[in-house]
mmCIF file of C-alpha atoms in Angstrom:
data_model
loop_
_atom_site.group_PDB
_atom_site.id
_atom_site.type_symbol
_atom_site.label_atom_id
_atom_site.label_comp_id
_atom_site.label_asym_id
_atom_site.label_seq_id
_atom_site.Cartn_x
_atom_site.Cartn_y
_atom_site.Cartn_z
ATOM 1 C CA MET A 2 148.210 -0.206 35.048
ATOM 2 C CA LYS A 3 145.916 1.987 32.947
ATOM 3 C CA ARG A 4 146.960 2.904 29.437
ATOM 4 C CA GLN A 5 145.604 4.947 26.514
ATOM 5 C CA LEU A 6 145.621 4.640 22.748
ATOM 6 C CA ILE A 7 145.168 8.084 21.182
ATOM 7 C CA LEU A 8 144.619 8.500 17.441
ATOM 8 C CA GLU A 9 145.722 11.529 15.463
ATOM 9 C CA ASP A 10 142.065 12.501 14.937
ATOM 10 C CA GLY A 11 141.744 12.902 18.707
ATOM 11 C CA THR A 12 139.894 9.659 19.458
ATOM 12 C CA ILE A 13 140.922 8.195 22.835
ATOM 13 C CA PHE A 14 140.673 4.549 23.911
ATOM 14 C CA ASN A 15 141.241 3.709 27.572
ATOM 15 C CA GLY A 16 142.474 0.263 28.507
ATOM 16 C CA GLU A 17 144.872 -1.866 30.512
ATOM 17 C CA ALA A 18 148.617 -2.025 29.998
ATOM 18 C CA PHE A 19 150.439 -5.249 29.200
ATOM 19 C CA GLY A 20 153.775 -5.984 27.593
ATOM 20 C CA SER A 21 156.413 -3.249 27.699
ATOM 21 C CA LEU A 22 155.640 -0.015 29.539
ATOM 22 C CA GLU A 23 157.336 2.058 26.842
ATOM 23 C CA GLU A 24 155.440 4.783 25.004
ATOM 24 C CA SER A 25 155.147 4.192 21.270
ATOM 25 C CA ILE A 26 153.971 6.034 18.159
ATOM 26 C CA GLY A 27 153.134 4.227 14.923
ATOM 27 C CA GLU A 28 150.655 3.728 12.117
ATOM 28 C CA VAL A 29 147.550 2.034 13.542
ATOM 29 C CA VAL A 30 146.326 -0.881 11.380
ATOM 30 C CA PHE A 31 144.088 -3.898 11.905
ATOM 31 C CA ASN A 32 144.467 -7.611 11.220
ATOM 32 C CA THR A 33 141.355 -9.778 10.699
ATOM 33 C CA GLY A 34 142.955 -13.162 11.404
ATOM 34 C CA MET A 35 141.307 -15.361 14.036
ATOM 35 C CA THR A 36 144.600 -17.152 14.735
ATOM 36 C CA GLY A 37 148.266 -16.584 13.941
ATOM 37 C CA TYR A 38 148.994 -13.723 16.330
ATOM 38 C CA GLN A 39 152.559 -15.002 16.900
ATOM 39 C CA GLU A 40 153.323 -14.891 13.181
ATOM 40 C CA THR A 41 151.733 -11.446 13.011
ATOM 41 C CA LEU A 42 153.859 -10.179 15.894
ATOM 42 C CA SER A 43 157.021 -11.456 14.207
ATOM 43 C CA ASP A 44 156.215 -10.413 10.613
ATOM 44 C CA PRO A 45 158.770 -7.732 9.554
ATOM 45 C CA SER A 46 156.156 -6.198 7.228
ATOM 46 C CA TYR A 47 154.564 -4.643 10.337
ATOM 47 C CA CYS A 48 157.661 -2.568 11.097
ATOM 48 C CA GLY A 49 156.581 0.860 12.340
ATOM 49 C CA GLN A 50 152.957 -0.131 12.908
ATOM 50 C CA ILE A 51 150.669 -0.568 15.904
ATOM 51 C CA VAL A 52 148.651 -3.697 15.128
ATOM 52 C CA THR A 53 145.042 -4.170 16.218
ATOM 53 C CA MET A 54 143.682 -7.720 16.275
ATOM 54 C CA THR A 55 139.971 -7.824 15.409
ATOM 55 C CA TYR A 56 139.473 -11.282 16.959
ATOM 56 C CA PRO A 57 138.505 -10.564 20.591
ATOM 57 C CA LEU A 58 140.632 -13.107 22.509
ATOM 58 C CA ILE A 59 144.367 -13.172 21.812
ATOM 59 C CA GLY A 60 147.094 -15.175 23.530
ATOM 60 C CA ASN A 61 145.092 -18.271 24.434
ATOM 61 C CA TYR A 62 147.625 -20.703 22.945
ATOM 62 C CA GLY A 63 150.690 -18.794 24.117
ATOM 63 C CA ILE A 64 153.995 -18.271 22.342
ATOM 64 C CA ASN A 65 156.017 -21.230 21.080
ATOM 65 C CA ARG A 66 159.438 -21.749 19.542
ATOM 66 C CA ASP A 67 158.232 -22.892 16.099
ATOM 67 C CA ASP A 68 155.944 -20.170 14.740
ATOM 68 C CA PHE A 69 158.260 -17.170 14.524
ATOM 69 C CA GLU A 70 158.645 -15.402 11.177
ATOM 70 C CA THR A 71 161.717 -13.481 12.330
ATOM 71 C CA ILE A 72 163.911 -13.555 15.416
ATOM 72 C CA THR A 73 163.433 -9.906 16.361
ATOM 73 C CA PRO A 74 159.882 -8.476 16.115
ATOM 74 C CA SER A 75 159.629 -4.968 14.708
ATOM 75 C CA ILE A 76 156.026 -3.915 15.354
ATOM 76 C CA PHE A 77 155.591 -0.777 17.465
ATOM 77 C CA GLY A 78 152.563 -1.830 19.503
ATOM 78 C CA PHE A 79 149.831 -4.445 19.978
ATOM 79 C CA VAL A 80 146.127 -3.748 20.579
ATOM 80 C CA VAL A 81 143.606 -6.393 21.696
ATOM 81 C CA LYS A 82 140.160 -6.632 23.215
ATOM 82 C CA GLU A 83 141.263 -9.273 25.718
ATOM 83 C CA TYR A 84 144.572 -11.036 26.173
ATOM 84 C CA CYS A 85 145.015 -14.380 27.881
ATOM 85 C CA ASP A 86 147.779 -14.522 30.489
ATOM 86 C CA SER A 87 147.267 -18.247 31.196
ATOM 87 C CA PRO A 88 147.571 -19.988 27.812
ATOM 88 C CA SER A 89 146.685 -23.647 27.372
ATOM 89 C CA ASN A 90 148.582 -25.442 24.621
ATOM 90 C CA PHE A 91 151.136 -28.256 24.649
ATOM 91 C CA ARG A 92 153.540 -26.172 22.514
ATOM 92 C CA SER A 93 153.354 -23.020 24.644
ATOM 93 C CA ASP A 94 156.657 -21.776 26.068
ATOM 94 C CA GLU A 95 155.523 -18.425 27.501
ATOM 95 C CA ASN A 96 152.547 -16.108 27.556
ATOM 96 C CA LEU A 97 151.942 -13.081 25.362
ATOM 97 C CA ASP A 98 152.694 -10.559 28.095
ATOM 98 C CA SER A 99 156.172 -11.890 28.863
ATOM 99 C CA PHE A 100 157.000 -12.111 25.140
ATOM 100 C CA LEU A 101 156.066 -8.477 24.553
ATOM 101 C CA LYS A 102 158.032 -7.385 27.620
ATOM 102 C CA ALA A 103 161.125 -9.280 26.444
ATOM 103 C CA ASN A 104 160.937 -7.569 23.039
ATOM 104 C CA ASN A 105 160.068 -4.092 24.341
ATOM 105 C CA ILE A 106 156.668 -3.979 22.619
ATOM 106 C CA PRO A 107 153.869 -2.096 24.413
ATOM 107 C CA GLY A 108 150.361 -3.543 24.442
ATOM 108 C CA ILE A 109 146.931 -2.299 25.399
ATOM 109 C CA SER A 110 143.894 -4.476 26.166
ATOM 110 C CA GLY A 111 140.321 -3.952 27.234
ATOM 111 C CA ILE A 112 139.379 -1.485 24.496
ATOM 112 C CA ASP A 113 136.598 -1.717 21.924
ATOM 113 C CA THR A 114 138.613 -3.065 18.983
ATOM 114 C CA ARG A 115 135.452 -3.261 16.869
ATOM 115 C CA LYS A 116 134.934 0.488 17.230
ATOM 116 C CA LEU A 117 138.617 1.129 16.473
ATOM 117 C CA THR A 118 138.483 -1.023 13.350
ATOM 118 C CA LYS A 119 135.351 0.749 12.093
ATOM 119 C CA ILE A 120 137.125 4.104 12.502
ATOM 120 C CA LEU A 121 140.121 2.872 10.504
ATOM 121 C CA ARG A 122 137.885 1.420 7.791
ATOM 122 C CA LYS A 123 135.938 4.690 7.510
ATOM 123 C CA TYR A 124 138.768 7.217 7.717
ATOM 124 C CA GLY A 125 141.780 5.108 6.779
ATOM 125 C CA THR A 126 144.879 4.159 8.718
ATOM 126 C CA MET A 127 146.280 6.931 10.882
ATOM 127 C CA LYS A 128 149.010 7.592 13.384
ATOM 128 C CA GLY A 129 148.435 6.692 17.001
ATOM 129 C CA ILE A 130 150.254 6.757 20.321
ATOM 130 C CA ILE A 131 150.193 4.189 23.109
ATOM 131 C CA THR A 132 150.832 6.076 26.319
ATOM 132 C CA LYS A 133 150.164 5.860 30.035
ATOM 133 C CA ALA A 134 146.785 6.971 31.332
ATOM 134 C CA GLY A 135 146.645 10.552 32.548
ATOM 135 C CA ALA A 136 148.711 11.953 29.715
ATOM 136 C CA THR A 137 147.205 15.216 28.505
ATOM 137 C CA ASP A 138 145.511 15.195 25.132
ATOM 138 C CA GLU A 139 147.545 18.262 24.147
ATOM 139 C CA ARG A 140 150.863 16.557 24.814
ATOM 140 C CA ALA A 141 149.847 13.418 22.923
ATOM 141 C CA SER A 142 148.480 15.434 20.000
ATOM 142 C CA GLU A 143 151.694 17.434 19.836
ATOM 143 C CA LYS A 144 153.802 14.275 19.777
ATOM 144 C CA LEU A 145 151.638 12.772 17.041
ATOM 145 C CA ALA A 146 151.824 15.951 14.974
ATOM 146 C CA GLN A 147 155.612 16.017 15.269
ATOM 147 C CA ALA A 148 156.052 12.319 14.462
ATOM 148 C CA ILE A 149 157.557 11.944 10.990
ATOM 149 C CA PRO A 150 156.359 8.891 9.031
ATOM 150 C CA LEU A 151 159.099 6.298 8.577
ATOM 151 C CA THR A 152 160.602 5.869 5.131
ATOM 152 C CA ASN A 153 163.414 3.442 5.980
ATOM 153 C CA GLN A 154 161.490 0.424 7.285
ATOM 154 C CA VAL A 155 163.087 -1.944 4.747
ATOM 155 C CA GLU A 156 166.549 -0.857 5.851
ATOM 156 C CA MET A 157 165.498 -1.441 9.473
ATOM 157 C CA VAL A 158 164.473 -5.080 8.926
ATOM 158 C CA SER A 159 166.674 -6.328 6.074
ATOM 159 C CA THR A 160 169.737 -8.461 6.752
ATOM 160 C CA LEU A 161 172.994 -6.508 6.964
ATOM 161 C CA LYS A 162 175.164 -9.119 5.268
ATOM 162 C CA PRO A 163 174.571 -12.038 2.892
ATOM 163 C CA TYR A 164 174.260 -15.528 4.344
ATOM 164 C CA VAL A 165 173.586 -18.998 2.962
ATOM 165 C CA SER A 166 171.008 -21.696 3.669
ATOM 166 C CA PRO A 167 172.701 -24.644 1.923
ATOM 167 C CA GLY A 168 170.999 -27.079 -0.413
ATOM 168 C CA ARG A 169 171.780 -29.253 -3.443
ATOM 169 C CA GLY A 170 169.027 -27.984 -5.729
ATOM 170 C CA TYR A 171 168.581 -24.762 -7.660
ATOM 171 C CA ARG A 172 170.652 -21.801 -6.516
ATOM 172 C CA ILE A 173 168.300 -19.030 -5.424
ATOM 173 C CA VAL A 174 169.221 -15.467 -4.474
ATOM 174 C CA LEU A 175 166.631 -14.257 -1.976
ATOM 175 C CA VAL A 176 166.569 -10.451 -1.715
ATOM 176 C CA ASP A 177 165.538 -9.657 1.854
ATOM 177 C CA PHE A 178 163.200 -6.664 2.098
ATOM 178 C CA GLY A 179 161.804 -7.967 5.400
ATOM 179 C CA MET A 180 161.675 -11.699 4.765
ATOM 180 C CA LYS A 181 159.302 -13.982 6.607
ATOM 181 C CA HIS A 182 160.985 -17.262 7.496
ATOM 182 C CA GLY A 183 158.096 -19.099 5.828
ATOM 183 C CA ILE A 184 159.482 -18.109 2.411
ATOM 184 C CA LEU A 185 162.880 -19.512 3.262
ATOM 185 C CA ARG A 186 161.252 -22.676 4.612
ATOM 186 C CA GLU A 187 159.414 -23.262 1.316
ATOM 187 C CA LEU A 188 162.615 -22.882 -0.715
ATOM 188 C CA THR A 189 164.687 -25.136 1.542
ATOM 189 C CA LYS A 190 161.831 -27.677 1.509
ATOM 190 C CA ARG A 191 162.470 -27.882 -2.249
ATOM 191 C CA ASN A 192 166.190 -28.439 -1.566
ATOM 192 C CA CYS A 193 167.202 -25.047 -2.966
ATOM 193 C CA HIS A 194 170.602 -23.542 -2.177
ATOM 194 C CA VAL A 195 169.494 -20.113 -0.922
ATOM 195 C CA THR A 196 171.719 -17.065 -0.593
ATOM 196 C CA VAL A 197 169.942 -14.317 1.354
ATOM 197 C CA VAL A 198 171.201 -10.826 0.439
ATOM 198 C CA PRO A 199 170.420 -7.293 1.720
ATOM 199 C CA TYR A 200 167.765 -5.120 0.102
ATOM 200 C CA ASN A 201 170.384 -2.877 -1.541
ATOM 201 C CA TYR A 202 172.517 -5.640 -3.049
ATOM 202 C CA SER A 203 173.490 -4.607 -6.570
ATOM 203 C CA ALA A 204 172.530 -6.433 -9.761
ATOM 204 C CA GLU A 205 176.231 -6.948 -10.497
ATOM 205 C CA ASN A 206 176.824 -8.678 -7.156
ATOM 206 C CA ILE A 207 173.715 -10.817 -7.598
ATOM 207 C CA MET A 208 174.784 -11.951 -11.064
ATOM 208 C CA ARG A 209 178.238 -12.862 -9.720
ATOM 209 C CA LEU A 210 176.517 -15.456 -7.529
ATOM 210 C CA LYS A 211 175.319 -17.223 -10.710
ATOM 211 C CA PRO A 212 171.763 -17.773 -9.454
ATOM 212 C CA ASP A 213 169.210 -19.997 -11.162
ATOM 213 C CA GLY A 214 166.418 -17.804 -9.816
ATOM 214 C CA ILE A 215 165.781 -14.638 -7.808
ATOM 215 C CA MET A 216 163.170 -14.306 -5.067
ATOM 216 C CA LEU A 217 161.916 -10.843 -4.053
ATOM 217 C CA THR A 218 160.454 -11.047 -0.552
ATOM 218 C CA ASN A 219 157.771 -9.264 1.400
ATOM 219 C CA GLY A 220 158.609 -6.182 3.430
ATOM 220 C CA PRO A 221 157.221 -3.042 5.069
ATOM 221 C CA GLY A 222 156.370 0.410 3.818
ATOM 222 C CA ASN A 223 156.121 2.201 0.498
ATOM 223 C CA PRO A 224 157.861 0.390 -2.389
ATOM 224 C CA LYS A 225 158.899 3.740 -3.873
ATOM 225 C CA ASN A 226 161.154 4.213 -0.837
ATOM 226 C CA VAL A 227 163.408 1.432 -2.165
ATOM 227 C CA PRO A 228 164.649 2.878 -5.506
ATOM 228 C CA GLU A 229 167.881 0.862 -5.467
ATOM 229 C CA ALA A 230 165.870 -2.368 -5.568
ATOM 230 C CA ILE A 231 163.813 -1.130 -8.521
ATOM 231 C CA GLU A 232 166.962 -0.428 -10.502
ATOM 232 C CA MET A 233 168.400 -3.845 -9.593
ATOM 233 C CA ILE A 234 165.261 -5.628 -10.810
ATOM 234 C CA LYS A 235 165.384 -3.764 -14.136
ATOM 235 C CA GLU A 236 168.864 -5.148 -14.748
ATOM 236 C CA VAL A 237 168.310 -8.772 -13.728
ATOM 237 C CA ILE A 238 164.836 -9.483 -15.085
ATOM 238 C CA PRO A 239 165.917 -10.251 -18.684
ATOM 239 C CA HIS A 240 168.517 -12.758 -17.498
ATOM 240 C CA ILE A 241 167.132 -14.726 -14.520
ATOM 241 C CA PRO A 242 163.666 -16.074 -13.558
ATOM 242 C CA VAL A 243 162.116 -13.866 -10.868
ATOM 243 C CA PHE A 244 159.358 -14.478 -8.305
ATOM 244 C CA GLY A 245 158.079 -11.558 -6.203
ATOM 245 C CA ILE A 246 155.917 -11.667 -3.080
ATOM 246 C CA CYS A 247 154.048 -8.729 -1.502
ATOM 247 C CA LEU A 248 156.529 -5.803 -1.479
ATOM 248 C CA GLY A 249 158.580 -7.794 -3.992
ATOM 249 C CA HIS A 250 155.494 -7.862 -6.233
ATOM 250 C CA GLN A 251 155.140 -4.089 -6.039
ATOM 251 C CA LEU A 252 158.845 -3.556 -6.752
ATOM 252 C CA LEU A 253 158.693 -5.853 -9.783
ATOM 253 C CA ALA A 254 155.731 -3.871 -11.125
ATOM 254 C CA LEU A 255 157.519 -0.560 -10.598
ATOM 255 C CA ALA A 256 160.622 -1.893 -12.329
ATOM 256 C CA CYS A 257 158.466 -2.788 -15.341
ATOM 257 C CA GLY A 258 156.927 0.682 -15.578
ATOM 258 C CA ALA A 259 153.693 0.217 -13.609
ATOM 259 C CA ASN A 260 152.661 2.375 -10.654
ATOM 260 C CA THR A 261 151.667 1.767 -7.027
ATOM 261 C CA ASP A 262 149.350 3.663 -4.714
ATOM 262 C CA ARG A 263 148.425 3.672 -1.045
ATOM 263 C CA LEU A 264 145.288 1.798 0.012
ATOM 264 C CA LYS A 265 142.808 3.378 2.418
ATOM 265 C CA PHE A 266 143.279 0.784 5.156
ATOM 266 C CA GLY A 267 145.203 -2.048 3.480
ATOM 267 C CA HIS A 268 144.731 -5.809 3.455
ATOM 268 C CA ARG A 269 145.840 -7.603 6.622
ATOM 269 C CA GLY A 270 144.543 -11.024 7.530
ATOM 270 C CA SER A 271 144.355 -14.644 6.432
ATOM 271 C CA ASN A 272 141.015 -14.782 4.666
ATOM 272 C CA HIS A 273 141.277 -12.610 1.539
ATOM 273 C CA PRO A 274 139.718 -14.149 -1.611
ATOM 274 C CA VAL A 275 141.712 -13.844 -4.854
ATOM 275 C CA TYR A 276 140.556 -14.804 -8.345
ATOM 276 C CA ASP A 277 143.083 -16.336 -10.763
ATOM 277 C CA PHE A 278 142.333 -15.701 -14.463
ATOM 278 C CA GLU A 279 144.653 -18.502 -15.607
ATOM 279 C CA THR A 280 143.075 -21.286 -13.537
ATOM 280 C CA SER A 281 139.570 -19.757 -13.259
ATOM 281 C CA ARG A 282 139.704 -20.512 -9.556
ATOM 282 C CA THR A 283 139.328 -18.516 -6.367
ATOM 283 C CA TYR A 284 141.896 -18.911 -3.605
ATOM 284 C CA LEU A 285 141.869 -17.769 0.017
ATOM 285 C CA THR A 286 145.088 -15.933 0.803
ATOM 286 C CA SER A 287 147.111 -14.443 3.641
ATOM 287 C CA GLN A 288 147.858 -10.745 3.145
ATOM 288 C CA ASN A 289 149.657 -7.862 4.816
ATOM 289 C CA HIS A 290 150.145 -4.684 2.793
ATOM 290 C CA GLY A 291 149.147 -1.036 2.689
ATOM 291 C CA TYR A 292 150.085 -0.348 -0.952
ATOM 292 C CA ALA A 293 148.971 -1.945 -4.212
ATOM 293 C CA VAL A 294 149.816 -1.884 -7.909
ATOM 294 C CA THR A 295 147.372 0.344 -9.789
ATOM 295 C CA LYS A 296 145.450 -1.639 -12.380
ATOM 296 C CA ALA A 297 145.353 1.055 -15.073
ATOM 297 C CA SER A 298 149.148 1.457 -15.032
ATOM 298 C CA ILE A 299 149.706 -2.185 -16.050
ATOM 299 C CA GLU A 300 148.170 -1.621 -19.487
ATOM 300 C CA LEU A 301 151.143 0.480 -20.620
ATOM 301 C CA THR A 302 153.742 -2.130 -19.604
ATOM 302 C CA ASP A 303 154.928 -5.602 -20.629
ATOM 303 C CA LEU A 304 153.078 -7.030 -17.629
ATOM 304 C CA GLU A 305 149.887 -9.073 -17.775
ATOM 305 C CA LEU A 306 147.277 -9.068 -15.022
ATOM 306 C CA THR A 307 146.836 -12.608 -13.680
ATOM 307 C CA GLN A 308 144.913 -12.226 -10.410
ATOM 308 C CA ILE A 309 142.589 -9.746 -8.671
ATOM 309 C CA ALA A 310 141.167 -9.343 -5.177
ATOM 310 C CA LEU A 311 137.471 -10.181 -5.111
ATOM 311 C CA ASN A 312 136.719 -7.765 -2.267
ATOM 312 C CA ASP A 313 137.936 -4.555 -3.904
ATOM 313 C CA LYS A 314 139.253 -5.620 -7.351
ATOM 314 C CA THR A 315 142.826 -4.537 -6.605
ATOM 315 C CA VAL A 316 145.757 -6.169 -8.412
ATOM 316 C CA GLU A 317 146.891 -9.438 -6.796
ATOM 317 C CA GLY A 318 149.132 -10.970 -9.450
ATOM 318 C CA VAL A 319 151.082 -10.132 -12.617
ATOM 319 C CA LYS A 320 153.475 -11.869 -14.976
ATOM 320 C CA HIS A 321 155.872 -10.580 -17.614
ATOM 321 C CA LYS A 322 154.860 -11.163 -21.224
ATOM 322 C CA GLU A 323 158.412 -11.848 -22.400
ATOM 323 C CA TYR A 324 160.572 -12.860 -19.446
ATOM 324 C CA PRO A 325 160.019 -15.667 -16.850
ATOM 325 C CA ALA A 326 159.034 -13.258 -14.093
ATOM 326 C CA PHE A 327 155.839 -13.215 -12.054
ATOM 327 C CA SER A 328 154.629 -11.929 -8.705
ATOM 328 C CA VAL A 329 151.705 -11.969 -6.273
ATOM 329 C CA GLN A 330 150.532 -9.437 -3.713
ATOM 330 C CA TYR A 331 149.676 -12.020 -1.047
ATOM 331 C CA HIS A 332 151.757 -14.569 0.895
ATOM 332 C CA PRO A 333 151.725 -18.027 -0.751
ATOM 333 C CA GLU A 334 153.791 -19.406 2.134
ATOM 334 C CA ALA A 335 150.872 -18.364 4.420
ATOM 335 C CA SER A 336 152.319 -18.400 7.971
ATOM 336 C CA PRO A 337 149.642 -17.875 9.108
ATOM 337 C CA GLY A 338 146.766 -18.662 6.785
ATOM 338 C CA PRO A 339 145.607 -21.089 4.099
ATOM 339 C CA ASP A 340 148.176 -22.834 1.899
ATOM 340 C CA ASP A 341 145.931 -22.767 -1.208
ATOM 341 C CA THR A 342 148.616 -20.963 -3.245
ATOM 342 C CA ASN A 343 151.659 -22.873 -2.067
ATOM 343 C CA TYR A 344 151.885 -24.299 -5.594
ATOM 344 C CA LEU A 345 153.398 -20.984 -6.748
ATOM 345 C CA PHE A 346 156.766 -22.045 -5.357
ATOM 346 C CA ASP A 347 156.571 -25.104 -7.622
ATOM 347 C CA ARG A 348 155.710 -22.822 -10.532
ATOM 348 C CA PHE A 349 158.850 -20.850 -9.759
ATOM 349 C CA MET A 350 160.879 -24.078 -9.844
ATOM 350 C CA LYS A 351 159.264 -24.983 -13.186
ATOM 351 C CA ASN A 352 160.118 -21.571 -14.632
ATOM 352 C CA ILE A 353 163.744 -22.095 -13.645
ATOM 353 C CA LYS A 354 163.809 -25.562 -15.199
ATOM 354 C CA ASN A 355 162.302 -24.342 -18.483
ATOM 355 C CA PHE A 356 164.597 -21.311 -18.629
ATOM 356 C CA LYS A 357 167.688 -23.465 -18.114
ATOM 357 C CA ALA A 358 166.495 -25.888 -20.817
ATOM 358 C CA GLN A 359 166.029 -23.037 -23.282
ATOM 359 C CA LYS A 360 169.532 -21.712 -22.581
ATOM 360 C CA GLU A 361 171.005 -25.174 -23.166
ATOM 361 C CA GLU A 362 169.198 -25.431 -26.510
ATOM 362 C CA VAL A 363 170.675 -22.117 -27.609
#
């Protein structure tokens, strides 16, 4: 079946339909990863977005039971140059087409994804519609014009109720703004007792859980659309060690008085170089975000810049000058991507240990 991807600037891409036959409107973005399409499909940070994979062949190792980052995918569409309907891998349970159909995600293949990516890099991310071939340009343009950008993506993907992943180590409250399972895996690997709570859980309720540390997870959308989380962070940061990732990093910065701004086309992929001022080393990182902390705004806060992106010099890491709180813009748990920065989870554990020792001395 023929299908079209139409951008809000009027550009039309004609291709083949796969996955769900539903029509879908979302923000069109691109991911530069050569592998990891299953983790990309199941990353809640893509909620509301139509994802374009720049690597030309997608689906060749199928879909397996182990590489999901959430149970229910929340992306709005999937765009590829070529998809493989006969995967070859010993872990494969199904092909990409059947997975997308089962989760009601429309896909389009056979288009020039290089051309699409160059448009997005030049003009920035924009709305797009995946629709059946033959739809009039006027109808599609009208639908795109009427489509209101989402502001509640975090609410859409966050857990509704608290739940526990038991352990005998430090007690961690994990605030779920769209958590990837890789974060939870890293904490449970360190034997932490993790209580996952909704994005709007109050500081009072968090403190009643008597946590040793608080983890702020990744998530979709504009951090300024989650004001309740910003207020919560302001209240807890003087009392409990905090570690923020991606959206959690942006929320921590906002809570400390810094500002965030929208990037032209964002960082999405598993090969982004980041320079660390503390270690004087460069790390390759996995990233997925469309907003970033503005560098100039940090100077007027109690935050210290710790890491920058080498490609565009945007803020990649901060730490608080007084409290044991730090955050990074990328994904140290990878999933997919390099595990160069996995040590940050150990740093979080060390911060908790030192903070508890200081309290005992007092």
